[in-house]
Short mmCIF file of C-alpha atoms in Angstrom, two decimals:
data_model
loop_
_atom_site.label_atom_id
_atom_site.label_comp_id
_atom_site.label_asym_id
_atom_site.label_seq_id
_atom_site.Cartn_x
_atom_site.Cartn_y
_atom_site.Cartn_z
CA PRO A 17 0.08 0.04 -0.04
CA THR A 18 0.86 3.69 -0.26
CA THR A 19 0.01 6.24 2.57
CA THR A 20 -0.37 9.96 2.29
CA ALA A 21 -0.06 12.34 5.28
CA VAL A 22 -1.83 15.66 5.44
CA ALA A 23 -1.57 18.02 8.31
CA ALA A 24 -4.42 20.24 9.38
CA PRO A 25 -4.12 23.08 9.59
CA ALA A 26 -1.35 23.56 7.14
CA PRO A 27 1.96 24.85 8.40
CA ASN A 28 3.12 28.48 7.80
CA ALA A 29 5.92 29.36 5.25
CA ALA A 30 8.44 28.57 7.91
CA GLY A 31 7.01 25.26 8.55
CA TRP A 32 5.54 25.72 11.89
CA HIS A 33 2.11 25.61 13.49
CA ASP A 34 0.81 27.94 16.23
CA MET A 35 -2.05 25.51 17.30
CA ASP A 36 -2.78 21.84 17.69
CA VAL A 37 -2.34 19.77 14.52
CA SER A 38 -4.26 16.74 13.19
CA LEU A 39 -2.24 14.52 10.96
CA ALA A 40 -4.63 12.66 8.60
CA LEU A 41 -3.02 9.38 7.28
CA THR A 42 -4.76 7.62 4.28
CA ALA A 43 -3.47 4.40 2.81
CA ALA A 44 -4.50 2.86 -0.56
CA ASP A 45 -3.57 -0.54 -1.98
CA ASN A 46 -2.79 -1.39 -5.53
CA PRO A 47 -5.86 -1.92 -7.87
CA GLY A 48 -6.84 -5.67 -7.42
CA GLY A 49 -4.83 -5.95 -4.25
CA SER A 50 -5.86 -7.56 -0.93
CA GLY A 51 -6.76 -4.19 0.63
CA VAL A 52 -5.24 -2.18 3.43
CA LYS A 53 -5.33 -4.01 6.76
CA GLN A 54 -3.81 -1.59 9.09
CA ILE A 55 -1.42 1.39 9.56
CA LEU A 56 1.55 1.10 11.94
CA VAL A 57 2.48 4.49 13.71
CA SER A 58 5.27 5.48 15.85
CA PHE A 59 6.73 8.79 17.17
CA PHE A 60 9.87 10.52 17.87
CA GLY A 61 10.73 13.88 19.24
CA ALA A 62 8.43 16.32 21.34
CA GLN A 63 5.40 13.98 21.52
CA ALA A 64 6.95 10.57 22.29
CA ASP A 65 3.69 8.58 22.33
CA LEU A 66 3.80 4.85 22.35
CA PRO A 67 3.59 3.03 18.93
CA GLN A 68 0.14 2.46 17.58
CA THR A 69 -1.53 -0.07 15.21
CA VAL A 70 -4.61 1.54 13.64
CA PRO A 71 -6.94 -1.07 11.91
CA GLY A 72 -8.17 -0.01 8.37
CA SER A 73 -6.81 2.39 5.72
CA SER A 74 -7.04 5.76 7.60
CA ALA A 75 -5.91 7.25 10.94
CA VAL A 76 -6.16 10.80 12.41
CA ILE A 77 -3.07 11.44 14.78
CA PRO A 78 -3.48 14.42 16.95
CA ILE A 79 -0.14 16.41 17.64
CA THR A 80 -0.29 18.83 20.59
CA ALA A 81 3.25 18.79 22.09
CA GLU A 82 5.33 21.90 21.53
CA GLY A 83 8.42 21.34 19.43
CA ALA A 84 9.19 19.03 16.61
CA THR A 85 7.65 15.68 16.41
CA THR A 86 8.39 13.08 13.65
CA ILE A 87 5.46 10.51 12.86
CA PHE A 88 6.62 7.32 11.21
CA PHE A 89 4.02 5.37 9.42
CA GLN A 90 3.72 2.18 7.39
CA ALA A 91 0.60 0.55 5.83
CA GLU A 92 0.17 -3.17 5.45
CA ASP A 93 -2.38 -5.01 3.33
CA HIS A 94 -4.20 -8.27 4.11
CA ALA A 95 -1.54 -10.27 2.16
CA GLY A 96 1.19 -9.07 4.50
CA ASN A 97 2.78 -6.55 2.02
CA LYS A 98 4.20 -3.51 3.90
CA GLU A 99 5.19 -0.30 2.34
CA GLU A 100 8.55 1.30 3.21
CA ILE A 101 8.39 3.32 6.48
CA ARG A 102 7.61 6.81 5.68
CA SER A 103 7.64 9.90 7.95
CA GLU A 104 6.21 13.35 8.56
CA THR A 105 7.55 16.04 10.86
CA VAL A 106 5.14 18.36 12.56
CA ARG A 107 6.39 21.51 14.40
CA VAL A 108 4.12 23.06 16.93
CA ASP A 109 4.82 26.27 18.92
CA GLN A 110 2.04 27.95 20.72
CA THR A 111 4.07 30.07 23.19
CA PRO A 112 4.81 33.72 22.25
CA PRO A 113 8.27 35.26 22.89
CA VAL A 114 8.94 36.81 26.25
CA VAL A 115 9.65 40.59 25.65
CA THR A 116 11.86 42.78 27.80
CA PRO A 117 11.25 46.30 26.84
CA PRO A 118 13.73 49.21 27.41
CA SER A 119 13.39 51.21 30.59
CA SER A 120 10.89 54.05 30.55
CA ILE A 121 12.48 57.50 29.75
CA THR A 122 11.78 61.10 30.40
CA VAL A 123 12.77 63.56 27.68
CA ALA A 124 12.43 67.39 27.25
CA PRO A 125 10.20 68.77 24.51
CA THR A 126 11.87 69.82 21.24
CA GLU A 127 9.04 71.60 19.51
CA ALA A 128 5.63 72.92 20.41
CA GLY A 129 3.58 70.10 21.69
CA GLY A 130 6.22 67.49 22.34
CA THR A 131 9.27 65.71 20.75
CA ARG A 132 10.26 63.28 18.10
CA GLY A 133 13.06 60.74 17.76
CA SER A 134 14.50 62.84 14.97
CA ALA A 135 15.22 65.66 17.36
CA SER A 136 15.92 63.63 20.62
CA PRO A 137 18.61 60.95 20.59
CA ALA A 138 17.44 59.60 23.80
CA LEU A 139 14.01 58.86 22.28
CA ALA A 140 15.50 57.55 19.07
CA ALA A 141 17.66 54.97 21.02
CA PHE A 142 14.57 54.05 23.08
CA LEU A 143 12.58 53.23 20.05
CA THR A 144 15.16 50.68 18.91
CA GLY A 145 15.44 49.11 22.30
CA GLY A 146 13.94 45.84 23.81
CA THR A 147 14.86 42.32 23.69
CA ALA A 148 13.07 38.90 23.47
CA GLU A 149 13.59 35.24 24.15
CA ASP A 150 11.53 32.39 22.88
CA ASN A 151 11.25 28.75 23.94
CA LEU A 152 11.76 27.31 20.46
CA ASP A 153 12.78 30.13 18.15
CA PRO A 154 16.35 31.15 18.88
CA ALA A 155 16.02 34.63 17.10
CA PRO A 156 12.43 35.92 17.27
CA GLY A 157 11.88 38.76 14.78
CA ARG A 158 11.62 42.31 15.99
CA LEU A 159 8.50 44.34 14.88
CA PRO A 160 8.21 48.09 14.88
CA PRO A 161 7.23 49.49 18.25
CA GLN A 162 3.56 50.81 18.33
CA VAL A 163 1.65 53.49 20.05
CA ASN A 164 -2.20 52.75 20.28
CA GLY A 165 -1.81 50.19 17.49
CA VAL A 166 0.15 52.48 14.98
CA ASN A 167 3.78 51.99 14.20
CA ALA A 168 6.11 54.51 15.92
CA THR A 169 9.13 55.97 14.21
CA ASN A 170 11.54 58.79 14.63
CA ALA A 171 8.97 60.99 12.74
CA THR A 172 6.17 60.27 15.44
CA LEU A 173 5.34 63.17 17.73
CA PHE A 174 5.21 62.21 21.38
CA PRO A 175 3.14 64.84 23.01
CA VAL A 176 3.80 66.34 26.53
CA GLY A 177 2.77 63.83 29.25
CA THR A 178 3.28 60.08 29.21
CA THR A 179 2.84 57.92 26.12
CA MET A 180 3.06 54.11 26.46
CA VAL A 181 4.81 52.24 23.71
CA ALA A 182 4.41 48.51 22.89
CA PHE A 183 7.62 46.60 21.97
CA ARG A 184 6.81 43.50 19.92
CA TYR A 185 8.53 40.40 18.64
CA VAL A 186 7.23 37.49 16.65
CA ASP A 187 8.51 33.83 16.57
CA ALA A 188 8.68 31.40 13.49
CA ALA A 189 5.29 30.06 14.35
CA GLY A 190 3.57 33.56 14.21
CA ASN A 191 3.22 33.90 18.00
CA LEU A 192 3.36 37.52 18.96
CA GLY A 193 4.72 38.75 22.18
CA SER A 194 4.74 42.38 23.50
CA ALA A 195 5.52 44.50 26.52
CA MET A 196 5.09 48.10 27.39
CA ALA A 197 7.24 50.96 28.34
CA GLY A 198 6.49 54.68 28.69
CA VAL A 199 8.01 57.96 27.24
CA ARG A 200 7.32 61.06 29.50
CA VAL A 201 7.68 64.39 27.71
CA GLY A 202 8.03 67.22 30.07
CA GLN A 203 10.30 70.08 31.13
CA ALA A 204 13.23 69.27 33.41
CA THR A 205 12.56 69.60 37.06
CA ALA A 206 13.58 73.01 38.41
CA ASP A 207 16.71 73.19 40.54
CA GLN A 208 15.43 74.43 44.04
CA THR A 209 18.45 73.51 46.12
CA PRO A 210 20.79 76.39 46.70
CA PRO A 211 24.65 76.02 46.54
CA THR A 212 26.82 75.70 49.65
CA THR A 213 29.81 78.18 50.11
CA THR A 214 32.79 77.72 52.50
CA ALA A 215 34.91 80.47 53.87
CA THR A 216 38.56 79.93 54.43
CA PRO A 217 40.49 82.82 56.19
CA MET A 218 44.22 83.14 55.20
CA THR A 219 46.26 85.35 57.34
CA GLY A 220 49.03 87.48 55.90
CA ALA A 221 51.68 89.88 57.40
CA LYS A 222 49.33 92.84 57.58
CA SER A 223 45.89 91.53 56.34
CA VAL A 224 43.44 88.63 56.24
CA THR A 225 42.24 87.18 52.99
CA VAL A 226 39.07 85.10 52.97
CA ALA A 227 38.79 82.46 50.22
CA LEU A 228 35.23 81.69 49.22
CA SER A 229 34.40 78.40 47.39
CA ALA A 230 30.73 77.51 46.37
CA GLN A 231 29.48 73.99 45.34
CA ASP A 232 26.03 73.24 43.98
CA ASN A 233 24.17 69.99 44.73
CA PRO A 234 24.77 66.97 42.52
CA GLY A 235 22.68 67.28 39.35
CA GLY A 236 22.01 70.93 40.08
CA SER A 237 22.15 73.91 37.63
CA GLY A 238 25.76 74.92 38.72
CA VAL A 239 27.01 78.03 40.44
CA GLN A 240 26.38 81.21 38.65
CA GLN A 241 28.20 83.74 41.04
CA ILE A 242 29.09 84.53 44.52
CA VAL A 243 27.78 87.76 46.13
CA TYR A 244 29.58 88.84 49.33
CA THR A 245 29.22 91.81 51.52
CA LEU A 246 31.82 93.62 53.69
CA SER A 247 31.23 95.76 56.81
CA GLY A 248 33.44 98.21 58.62
CA LYS A 249 36.09 100.24 56.84
CA HIS A 250 35.77 98.39 53.53
CA LYS A 251 32.06 97.94 53.58
CA GLY A 252 30.10 97.22 50.41
CA SER A 253 28.82 94.33 48.32
CA THR A 254 30.54 92.64 45.45
CA VAL A 255 29.32 90.12 42.83
CA VAL A 256 32.05 87.71 41.46
CA PRO A 257 31.06 85.44 38.56
CA GLY A 258 31.69 81.71 39.07
CA ALA A 259 32.10 79.38 42.02
CA SER A 260 34.99 81.01 43.82
CA ALA A 261 36.21 84.47 45.10
CA SER A 262 38.64 85.96 47.64
#
C-alpha cells in the first residue's frame, strides 16, 4: 500500500504551526490488491507517544506537544505486504516570545507640543530598544514599536505627558509577544536647592584674605556667581562670577 499524510491546519511558510495539529493518514492498496489491513504508527521527538496499530486504511493523529515531532507510518495489506516506512515531521509552537522592553524614559520637548526621535537622541535610542527570548525560536523577529496600534518611528510626535509604547516580537510560528514602556515628555525639574559656600581665612603679614568656594548640589544647575558683603572700613557688596572668590 501507499500512505499519504496531510496536516491540518497546514503549516506556515516557515514550516511551523501555532495551534494543535491533526495529521490525517490515508493508505490505498494497488488496484486488485488484497486491501489495506492496518497502519503502523510510531513517534519521535516532542510528542513521544507509544507506537500504535490502527486498523483500516485511515487514521487521524493529534499532535499537541510543542516542538518538533516526527511521525513514522507504514501501511500493511491483508496479504502481509508492507510499504517502506515513511515519515512526516510536525512543528508546533503555541508560546509567544517573552519581551523585555527598554526602561521608561523622560525627555524634554523639542518643539511645540512634544518631541520626536529625529530631534531627541534619547528617544531614538529608546525606540530601537528591547529584547526577546522564545522557547523554540532562537531569534524571534523584532517588529516596529507601536503607540495605540500604530507603528512609531522617529517622525512620530510624542506629546507632552506620558505615552505608552508597545515593543513587539514574533517567533517562527507567528506567535506575537509584547511588553510596554513609557515615554514621558516634560520640562526638566527645576533646581530648587541652593549652593553651599565655604569661607577659609588666610592670614598674611598685615591683612587677612578670605577664600570663598561654592559648590552646587549633584545634578544641580551649577554655581552662577558669589555675592559677598563687607562691613566696617571696607564695607560694600561685590558680585563675583563663578564658584570662587577671595
